[in-house]
Structures are given as structure tokens and as C-alpha cells.
């Protein structure tokens, strides 16, 4: 089976990946906006809106929404990201009309009632307080703030106590009307449903969503193709497929630096991040493979050296994050204060070694991990929806999994070594939470990388 792509007159994109082998369907509405579209004054508004869409519509209460989906054994959820927000349901195939009716009602007819608004403000403040109590959460927010200082990409998705405390219904309503429009959104479904049925349901429930007709030529600020067109096989979508128009945001600027927070806890939670390529770069999968070699599993360099050989930490890992115009490799761990500088030395030594020596066997293993992760995710109907929407938002087409696998296979030893050398050309972002007194200076850390 291959995905199909259609459009409503308001610009809404409808993606469908039928799978007759399953009896359930995952479907959802994804919008190409998130925390990056927020101002400093209104940080957290995208996440606040996500919460409010579950708090009732003109015809359904919050309890109605929960009861109706759970009465058919379904599951309803949402998430706010930095560039995308998603609302999705998983139900039996026969219940797809109900699930889409609920989702479309939430997006188009949110009540945003004042009493619910104030209650949800308190819920989100509790969510922020809970996150602030978790040093392994806080340290990542600190790292993001150091990496992209004074930018929306560096601010916490939840917002802060101050911005959420000052949030107004008017600001949330404005964000909804400005960004939840047909040309910004994708309806995606996978599983026990076909394109004709999905399109008919979309026409019934979403045709009145505000929006503009789809454009013949995609508008893609701050992005570029991952490689020359000649190097990629034809798209799995028909020529009529058009990219949803994503609102522009200021280009990301890597800053780097450090943020430390002293807390009276046993372990020092430590994160180091390094500037890298964007998710739309031809080098993206090389960067992912690089992170896997460094810290992607129990056989990785960092796990073997830090835990197995030296016993410096219970857990350590590395991962790669990419956005439309920025990316970074992140190493995360925690350790006793007395071990932290030895830990820093090991991290820096391993990153330096990666720029000069990569074995063919570890490269092959990392590429296999990368491909297996992709294919395992696609065995889920929800995973299929997220793959389709992510690909269309980033590239204007759905890149077939086989094409991605081929791109991973082309990553070479020289590619990994080159990318490893490039990530140390910018100042790292260092964040630490815990007993920070013994942690060496930021300049000393930087000196280890040069």
C-alpha cells in the first residue's frame, strides 16, 4: 500500500495509508505550528491551547469528549512540539467517524470558557511545578535555553509560571484563529480506513475550517531539500500533492554557553549539546548515526567507557534532534559530584576520538539500529501517521521508508568523522543541575574540546 494525498477547498491536506491487516485506525489533525510561533510574552500559549481544546466545545463538555471516545474503547491524546502540534485518536475502524467528529469539533468549536480557562491555568501551573521538581527534566530546559538563548527555540514548551500566570483567553483565542487554518494543517489516518471514506468524512466535518485553497507551489520558509532531486526516487505522492503552508519563524541561531542550577541532591545531572545540521539537511542521517555510535545503546562508546569500564554513572546516552533549520547532538547523564570532572574528560575525549576514528563494524551496527528504529515505528498505525505528517511538513512530499533506508546506508566513515569534527567548531551548550560546586568551569570544558 502507498499513501494517498488529497486536499479540501480550504487547503487542508488529507493523508491516508490504508492497512487492511489491522482492525483499528489511528487518525489525527496535525498543525505545523508550535512553540516556535510564540512570542516571549506569550510563551506557553501553544501548549495552553492544546489543553483548552480538551475542555469542551459548543456542544460537548470536557466529560462528553472523554466519555464518548472511551465508551467505544478508544484513546484520545495530543502533544505540543516546537514546530508541530498534534491531536490524535486510536479507535476500531467502525468508530473512525466518531473520532474524527470529536477531533474536528475540538479544533473548530472550542468553547474556551472562562471558568475552564482558570481551572486549566492551575493544572498547567501544577504541570510546570512537577517538571521543575525533576532535575532530569529541568536540565534539558536549561540546555535548550543556553543553546538558543533569547529565541523561541530556547524557551520551555510549557511556558513559565509568569507567562502562564499572565495568559489571557484573548491570547489563546488569537493563536487558535491565526494558526489553526486549513493551509497549516494535515488530517492523517492509517489502518482500517481507505482514502475515499476518509476524504468523505473530512468533507463532512472539516470543510468549514477557515483556510485558503492549496497553492500549486509550496511555501517553505527556513527549509531546504535534503539532497538534490536527482538523488532521490520519485515521491510516493501524486503530482497534485501540495505542502501545507507553515507560518514562518525567525531563523534559529546557535548561541551555546552554560546554565547551572545548584540543588541539594545526590547526583549532578549533566547535559552537553553540540550544534549540528537540520532535519532537512542531506547530512541528517549521518548525524543520527554519529549520535548512535557515541551513545545510542549499551554497545556505544560512551556506555562502554563510562559505565562498563569506569563505573561513573548508572546511565548515559546520546541522541540527535533536528528541526527545520537547526539541529544538535545531545549527551545526557548523571553522576556523583566527585566523578563529574572525570566524566567531562571522558565525554570530550570520546567526541574527539569520533572525529578521527570510526570502525566499520560500529558504523554498520549504528546504521542497522537507525533503520530498525524507523521500521519498528512504522509498524504502528500512529507511527505511520506521524511519519507521513513529519515528512510532508519538512519536505513537501512523503519520503518512502525505502528511500530513507538507502540514505542511511550511504553514510560513510568519512561522513561521521567530518560531522564529529564540525560539531566542536561552535561553543557547546552545557547544563547542570545538582551539586555543581565541583564542576569545572565552562572555559575549561571548552578547552578540552579544542
mmCIF file of C-alpha atoms in Angstrom, residues 63-345:
data_model
loop_
_atom_site.group_PDB
_atom_site.id
_atom_site.type_symbol
_atom_site.label_atom_id
_atom_site.label_comp_id
_atom_site.label_asym_id
_atom_site.label_seq_id
_atom_site.Cartn_x
_atom_site.Cartn_y
_atom_site.Cartn_z
ATOM 1 C CA UNK A 63 -16.568 14.991 30.191
ATOM 2 C CA UNK A 64 -18.505 14.328 26.970
ATOM 3 C CA UNK A 65 -15.268 14.302 24.973
ATOM 4 C CA UNK A 66 -13.633 11.816 27.331
ATOM 5 C CA UNK A 67 -16.736 9.653 27.745
ATOM 6 C CA UNK A 68 -17.625 9.381 24.058
ATOM 7 C CA UNK A 69 -14.179 8.264 22.934
ATOM 8 C CA UNK A 70 -13.669 5.865 25.851
ATOM 9 C CA UNK A 71 -17.178 4.407 25.508
ATOM 10 C CA UNK A 72 -16.061 2.822 22.225
ATOM 11 C CA UNK A 73 -12.742 1.684 23.707
ATOM 12 C CA UNK A 74 -10.818 4.478 22.014
ATOM 13 C CA UNK A 75 -7.879 6.607 23.084
ATOM 14 C CA UNK A 76 -7.546 10.371 22.595
ATOM 15 C CA UNK A 77 -4.399 12.410 23.183
ATOM 16 C CA UNK A 78 -2.312 15.348 21.971
ATOM 17 C CA UNK A 79 1.149 16.867 22.194
ATOM 18 C CA UNK A 80 2.775 20.228 21.607
ATOM 19 C CA UNK A 81 6.175 20.348 19.971
ATOM 20 C CA UNK A 82 8.447 23.147 18.907
ATOM 21 C CA UNK A 83 7.294 23.092 15.280
ATOM 22 C CA UNK A 84 4.237 20.808 15.228
ATOM 23 C CA UNK A 85 1.188 20.213 17.424
ATOM 24 C CA UNK A 86 -0.813 17.008 17.064
ATOM 25 C CA UNK A 87 -4.251 15.781 18.194
ATOM 26 C CA UNK A 88 -4.941 12.118 17.548
ATOM 27 C CA UNK A 89 -7.204 9.189 18.351
ATOM 28 C CA UNK A 90 -6.978 5.423 18.088
ATOM 29 C CA UNK A 91 -10.249 3.537 17.655
ATOM 30 C CA UNK A 92 -11.762 0.498 15.967
ATOM 31 C CA UNK A 93 -12.230 1.066 12.251
ATOM 32 C CA UNK A 94 -16.020 1.391 12.525
ATOM 33 C CA UNK A 95 -15.606 4.217 15.037
ATOM 34 C CA UNK A 96 -13.455 6.445 12.813
ATOM 35 C CA UNK A 97 -16.408 8.798 12.069
ATOM 36 C CA UNK A 98 -16.923 9.414 15.796
ATOM 37 C CA UNK A 99 -13.219 10.010 16.432
ATOM 38 C CA UNK A 100 -12.932 12.497 13.580
ATOM 39 C CA UNK A 101 -16.127 14.247 14.611
ATOM 40 C CA UNK A 102 -14.729 14.756 18.119
ATOM 41 C CA UNK A 103 -11.338 15.969 16.864
ATOM 42 C CA UNK A 104 -12.844 18.348 14.327
ATOM 43 C CA UNK A 105 -15.283 19.667 16.930
ATOM 44 C CA UNK A 106 -12.424 20.380 19.343
ATOM 45 C CA UNK A 107 -10.382 22.247 16.733
ATOM 46 C CA UNK A 108 -13.234 24.222 15.158
ATOM 47 C CA UNK A 109 -15.649 24.864 18.016
ATOM 48 C CA UNK A 110 -13.583 25.137 21.187
ATOM 49 C CA UNK A 111 -15.589 26.892 23.885
ATOM 50 C CA UNK A 112 -12.612 28.382 25.782
ATOM 51 C CA UNK A 113 -14.994 29.009 28.665
ATOM 52 C CA UNK A 114 -13.627 31.438 31.304
ATOM 53 C CA UNK A 115 -14.181 29.046 34.232
ATOM 54 C CA UNK A 116 -12.455 26.186 32.376
ATOM 55 C CA UNK A 117 -9.659 28.552 31.379
ATOM 56 C CA UNK A 118 -8.869 29.406 35.000
ATOM 57 C CA UNK A 119 -9.044 25.776 36.102
ATOM 58 C CA UNK A 120 -6.720 24.713 33.310
ATOM 59 C CA UNK A 121 -4.307 27.512 34.164
ATOM 60 C CA UNK A 122 -3.930 25.900 37.590
ATOM 61 C CA UNK A 123 -3.472 22.462 36.013
ATOM 62 C CA UNK A 124 -0.676 23.758 33.776
ATOM 63 C CA UNK A 125 0.968 25.545 36.689
ATOM 64 C CA UNK A 126 0.908 22.198 38.509
ATOM 65 C CA UNK A 127 2.437 20.561 35.433
ATOM 66 C CA UNK A 128 5.230 23.165 35.416
ATOM 67 C CA UNK A 129 5.796 22.665 39.159
ATOM 68 C CA UNK A 130 6.002 18.906 38.658
ATOM 69 C CA UNK A 131 8.552 19.330 35.874
ATOM 70 C CA UNK A 132 10.579 21.743 37.993
ATOM 71 C CA UNK A 133 10.797 19.082 40.710
ATOM 72 C CA UNK A 134 12.511 16.713 38.290
ATOM 73 C CA UNK A 135 16.167 17.646 37.756
ATOM 74 C CA UNK A 136 16.402 15.348 34.732
ATOM 75 C CA UNK A 137 13.660 17.487 33.106
ATOM 76 C CA UNK A 138 14.979 20.851 34.252
ATOM 77 C CA UNK A 139 18.475 20.202 32.945
ATOM 78 C CA UNK A 140 17.172 19.793 29.389
ATOM 79 C CA UNK A 141 15.273 23.084 29.584
ATOM 80 C CA UNK A 142 18.460 24.761 30.823
ATOM 81 C CA UNK A 143 20.436 23.248 27.953
ATOM 82 C CA UNK A 144 17.898 24.409 25.371
ATOM 83 C CA UNK A 145 17.979 27.905 26.854
ATOM 84 C CA UNK A 146 21.791 28.003 26.626
ATOM 85 C CA UNK A 147 21.874 26.638 23.078
ATOM 86 C CA UNK A 148 19.276 29.071 21.684
ATOM 87 C CA UNK A 149 19.312 31.966 24.124
ATOM 88 C CA UNK A 150 16.570 34.599 23.740
ATOM 89 C CA UNK A 151 14.812 32.658 20.971
ATOM 90 C CA UNK A 152 11.559 30.716 20.866
ATOM 91 C CA UNK A 153 13.545 27.530 20.177
ATOM 92 C CA UNK A 154 15.270 28.023 23.520
ATOM 93 C CA UNK A 155 12.157 28.539 25.648
ATOM 94 C CA UNK A 156 10.294 25.795 27.533
ATOM 95 C CA UNK A 157 7.277 24.433 25.659
ATOM 96 C CA UNK A 158 5.201 24.533 28.850
ATOM 97 C CA UNK A 159 5.939 28.222 29.334
ATOM 98 C CA UNK A 160 6.891 29.632 32.722
ATOM 99 C CA UNK A 161 4.968 30.327 35.905
ATOM 100 C CA UNK A 162 4.995 34.002 34.956
ATOM 101 C CA UNK A 163 3.796 33.676 31.354
ATOM 102 C CA UNK A 164 1.169 31.034 32.121
ATOM 103 C CA UNK A 165 0.031 33.030 35.134
ATOM 104 C CA UNK A 166 -0.479 36.063 32.910
ATOM 105 C CA UNK A 167 -2.008 34.180 29.949
ATOM 106 C CA UNK A 168 -5.353 35.539 28.745
ATOM 107 C CA UNK A 169 -8.213 33.873 26.868
ATOM 108 C CA UNK A 170 -7.746 36.527 24.176
ATOM 109 C CA UNK A 171 -4.136 35.436 23.555
ATOM 110 C CA UNK A 172 -5.112 31.771 23.336
ATOM 111 C CA UNK A 173 -8.055 32.530 21.036
ATOM 112 C CA UNK A 174 -5.793 34.641 18.806
ATOM 113 C CA UNK A 175 -3.263 31.817 18.498
ATOM 114 C CA UNK A 176 -6.080 29.429 17.562
ATOM 115 C CA UNK A 177 -7.618 31.645 14.879
ATOM 116 C CA UNK A 178 -4.253 32.705 13.452
ATOM 117 C CA UNK A 179 -2.689 29.264 13.113
ATOM 118 C CA UNK A 180 -5.347 26.535 13.129
ATOM 119 C CA UNK A 181 -6.213 27.007 9.489
ATOM 120 C CA UNK A 182 -6.643 24.556 6.636
ATOM 121 C CA UNK A 183 -3.450 25.527 4.835
ATOM 122 C CA UNK A 184 -1.416 24.901 8.005
ATOM 123 C CA UNK A 185 -2.953 21.507 8.840
ATOM 124 C CA UNK A 186 -2.899 17.843 7.887
ATOM 125 C CA UNK A 187 -5.525 15.198 8.571
ATOM 126 C CA UNK A 188 -3.729 11.849 8.561
ATOM 127 C CA UNK A 189 -5.085 8.352 9.067
ATOM 128 C CA UNK A 190 -3.660 4.844 8.928
ATOM 129 C CA UNK A 191 -5.214 1.455 9.456
ATOM 130 C CA UNK A 192 -8.711 0.177 8.791
ATOM 131 C CA UNK A 193 -9.817 3.025 6.558
ATOM 132 C CA UNK A 194 -9.492 3.950 2.892
ATOM 133 C CA UNK A 195 -8.901 7.270 1.160
ATOM 134 C CA UNK A 196 -12.426 7.626 -0.202
ATOM 135 C CA UNK A 197 -14.002 7.151 3.200
ATOM 136 C CA UNK A 198 -11.513 9.424 4.946
ATOM 137 C CA UNK A 199 -11.973 12.204 2.383
ATOM 138 C CA UNK A 200 -15.770 11.954 2.657
ATOM 139 C CA UNK A 201 -15.541 12.212 6.445
ATOM 140 C CA UNK A 202 -13.205 15.183 6.143
ATOM 141 C CA UNK A 203 -15.638 16.959 3.810
ATOM 142 C CA UNK A 204 -18.423 16.407 6.345
ATOM 143 C CA UNK A 205 -16.523 17.591 9.403
ATOM 144 C CA UNK A 206 -13.706 19.908 8.303
ATOM 145 C CA UNK A 207 -14.824 21.697 5.148
ATOM 146 C CA UNK A 208 -15.824 24.757 7.203
ATOM 147 C CA UNK A 209 -12.381 25.050 8.836
ATOM 148 C CA UNK A 210 -11.029 28.508 7.929
ATOM 149 C CA UNK A 211 -8.300 28.440 5.330
ATOM 150 C CA UNK A 212 -7.070 29.231 1.853
ATOM 151 C CA UNK A 213 -7.114 26.974 -1.211
ATOM 152 C CA UNK A 214 -3.968 24.881 -1.668
ATOM 153 C CA UNK A 215 -1.186 26.509 -3.640
ATOM 154 C CA UNK A 216 0.445 24.933 -6.661
ATOM 155 C CA UNK A 217 3.908 25.848 -5.381
ATOM 156 C CA UNK A 218 4.781 25.086 -1.747
ATOM 157 C CA UNK A 219 5.839 27.945 0.507
ATOM 158 C CA UNK A 220 8.606 26.708 2.816
ATOM 159 C CA UNK A 221 10.445 29.341 4.868
ATOM 160 C CA UNK A 222 13.723 28.374 6.502
ATOM 161 C CA UNK A 223 13.966 24.912 4.907
ATOM 162 C CA UNK A 224 15.674 23.215 2.029
ATOM 163 C CA UNK A 225 15.583 19.871 0.259
ATOM 164 C CA UNK A 226 17.638 17.128 1.925
ATOM 165 C CA UNK A 227 19.528 16.411 -1.296
ATOM 166 C CA UNK A 228 19.423 17.256 -4.999
ATOM 167 C CA UNK A 229 16.208 15.967 -6.549
ATOM 168 C CA UNK A 230 18.136 13.697 -8.884
ATOM 169 C CA UNK A 231 19.451 11.688 -5.918
ATOM 170 C CA UNK A 232 16.007 10.787 -4.614
ATOM 171 C CA UNK A 233 13.492 8.323 -6.086
ATOM 172 C CA UNK A 234 10.107 9.727 -7.139
ATOM 173 C CA UNK A 235 7.792 10.669 -4.297
ATOM 174 C CA UNK A 236 5.107 8.222 -3.255
ATOM 175 C CA UNK A 237 2.553 11.012 -3.650
ATOM 176 C CA UNK A 238 0.843 12.120 -6.861
ATOM 177 C CA UNK A 239 1.982 15.367 -8.532
ATOM 178 C CA UNK A 240 -1.073 17.148 -7.119
ATOM 179 C CA UNK A 241 0.264 16.839 -3.563
ATOM 180 C CA UNK A 242 0.959 20.230 -2.039
ATOM 181 C CA UNK A 243 2.658 21.138 1.171
ATOM 182 C CA UNK A 244 0.649 22.789 3.953
ATOM 183 C CA UNK A 245 1.845 26.361 4.369
ATOM 184 C CA UNK A 246 3.786 26.582 7.624
ATOM 185 C CA UNK A 247 3.912 30.002 9.305
ATOM 186 C CA UNK A 248 7.410 31.425 9.270
ATOM 187 C CA UNK A 249 9.513 31.850 12.389
ATOM 188 C CA UNK A 250 12.845 33.623 12.875
ATOM 189 C CA UNK A 251 15.817 31.546 11.761
ATOM 190 C CA UNK A 252 17.438 29.660 14.617
ATOM 191 C CA UNK A 253 20.823 30.945 15.827
ATOM 192 C CA UNK A 254 23.076 28.649 17.846
ATOM 193 C CA UNK A 255 24.488 30.541 20.827
ATOM 194 C CA UNK A 256 25.952 27.976 23.220
ATOM 195 C CA UNK A 257 27.091 28.664 26.759
ATOM 196 C CA UNK A 258 26.126 27.243 30.110
ATOM 197 C CA UNK A 259 23.414 27.255 32.733
ATOM 198 C CA UNK A 260 23.969 25.766 36.185
ATOM 199 C CA UNK A 261 21.485 25.304 38.989
ATOM 200 C CA UNK A 262 22.712 24.264 42.413
ATOM 201 C CA UNK A 263 20.381 21.856 44.239
ATOM 202 C CA UNK A 264 20.921 19.792 47.403
ATOM 203 C CA UNK A 265 20.507 16.395 45.713
ATOM 204 C CA UNK A 266 22.743 13.339 45.478
ATOM 205 C CA UNK A 267 23.572 13.356 41.777
ATOM 206 C CA UNK A 268 24.679 16.031 39.359
ATOM 207 C CA UNK A 269 22.504 15.882 36.245
ATOM 208 C CA UNK A 270 24.584 16.890 33.253
ATOM 209 C CA UNK A 271 23.714 17.617 29.607
ATOM 210 C CA UNK A 272 26.079 18.719 26.836
ATOM 211 C CA UNK A 273 24.805 19.637 23.383
ATOM 212 C CA UNK A 274 26.619 20.499 20.168
ATOM 213 C CA UNK A 275 25.394 22.439 17.144
ATOM 214 C CA UNK A 276 24.598 20.266 14.153
ATOM 215 C CA UNK A 277 22.685 20.051 10.906
ATOM 216 C CA UNK A 278 18.927 20.498 10.457
ATOM 217 C CA UNK A 279 16.410 17.723 9.869
ATOM 218 C CA UNK A 280 16.215 18.827 6.223
ATOM 219 C CA UNK A 281 19.964 18.516 5.602
ATOM 220 C CA UNK A 282 21.473 15.819 3.393
ATOM 221 C CA UNK A 283 23.727 15.077 6.404
ATOM 222 C CA UNK A 284 20.850 14.496 8.837
ATOM 223 C CA UNK A 285 21.025 10.703 8.912
ATOM 224 C CA UNK A 286 24.804 10.847 9.132
ATOM 225 C CA UNK A 287 24.352 12.944 12.266
ATOM 226 C CA UNK A 288 21.841 10.458 13.701
ATOM 227 C CA UNK A 289 24.261 7.596 13.047
ATOM 228 C CA UNK A 290 27.046 9.606 14.697
ATOM 229 C CA UNK A 291 24.967 10.015 17.868
ATOM 230 C CA UNK A 292 24.164 6.289 17.929
ATOM 231 C CA UNK A 293 27.849 5.359 17.697
ATOM 232 C CA UNK A 294 28.657 7.759 20.507
ATOM 233 C CA UNK A 295 25.856 6.918 22.915
ATOM 234 C CA UNK A 296 22.937 5.136 21.271
ATOM 235 C CA UNK A 297 22.894 1.908 23.270
ATOM 236 C CA UNK A 298 24.725 -0.480 25.569
ATOM 237 C CA UNK A 299 27.364 -1.192 22.928
ATOM 238 C CA UNK A 300 28.004 2.516 22.318
ATOM 239 C CA UNK A 301 31.320 4.152 23.096
ATOM 240 C CA UNK A 302 30.062 6.213 25.997
ATOM 241 C CA UNK A 303 28.148 3.388 27.682
ATOM 242 C CA UNK A 304 31.128 1.064 27.441
ATOM 243 C CA UNK A 305 33.672 3.610 28.655
ATOM 244 C CA UNK A 306 31.609 5.459 31.265
ATOM 245 C CA UNK A 307 29.560 2.671 32.812
ATOM 246 C CA UNK A 308 31.151 -0.649 31.940
ATOM 247 C CA UNK A 309 34.824 0.294 32.270
ATOM 248 C CA UNK A 310 34.799 3.128 34.816
ATOM 249 C CA UNK A 311 31.511 2.792 36.713
ATOM 250 C CA UNK A 312 30.991 6.562 36.630
ATOM 251 C CA UNK A 313 27.240 6.500 36.004
ATOM 252 C CA UNK A 314 24.206 4.248 36.022
ATOM 253 C CA UNK A 315 23.032 5.551 32.659
ATOM 254 C CA UNK A 316 24.446 7.643 29.837
ATOM 255 C CA UNK A 317 23.308 8.227 26.294
ATOM 256 C CA UNK A 318 23.382 10.449 23.258
ATOM 257 C CA UNK A 319 20.704 11.366 20.750
ATOM 258 C CA UNK A 320 20.238 13.689 17.806
ATOM 259 C CA UNK A 321 17.486 16.309 17.488
ATOM 260 C CA UNK A 322 16.612 18.078 14.262
ATOM 261 C CA UNK A 323 14.261 20.905 13.326
ATOM 262 C CA UNK A 324 13.536 22.668 10.058
ATOM 263 C CA UNK A 325 16.630 24.903 10.244
ATOM 264 C CA UNK A 326 18.697 23.674 13.201
ATOM 265 C CA UNK A 327 19.922 20.540 14.895
ATOM 266 C CA UNK A 328 22.067 19.310 17.747
ATOM 267 C CA UNK A 329 23.656 16.241 19.270
ATOM 268 C CA UNK A 330 22.999 15.856 22.989
ATOM 269 C CA UNK A 331 24.769 13.765 25.623
ATOM 270 C CA UNK A 332 22.934 13.219 28.905
ATOM 271 C CA UNK A 333 23.965 11.548 32.144
ATOM 272 C CA UNK A 334 24.095 11.940 35.929
ATOM 273 C CA UNK A 335 26.844 11.127 38.383
ATOM 274 C CA UNK A 336 28.208 11.806 41.846
ATOM 275 C CA UNK A 337 29.764 15.227 42.279
ATOM 276 C CA UNK A 338 33.189 13.688 42.862
ATOM 277 C CA UNK A 339 33.095 11.969 39.471
ATOM 278 C CA UNK A 340 31.835 14.838 37.340
ATOM 279 C CA UNK A 341 35.138 16.190 36.031
ATOM 280 C CA UNK A 342 36.364 12.709 35.113
ATOM 281 C CA UNK A 343 33.025 12.282 33.340
ATOM 282 C CA UNK A 344 33.541 15.552 31.436
ATOM 283 C CA UNK A 345 37.024 14.442 30.406
#
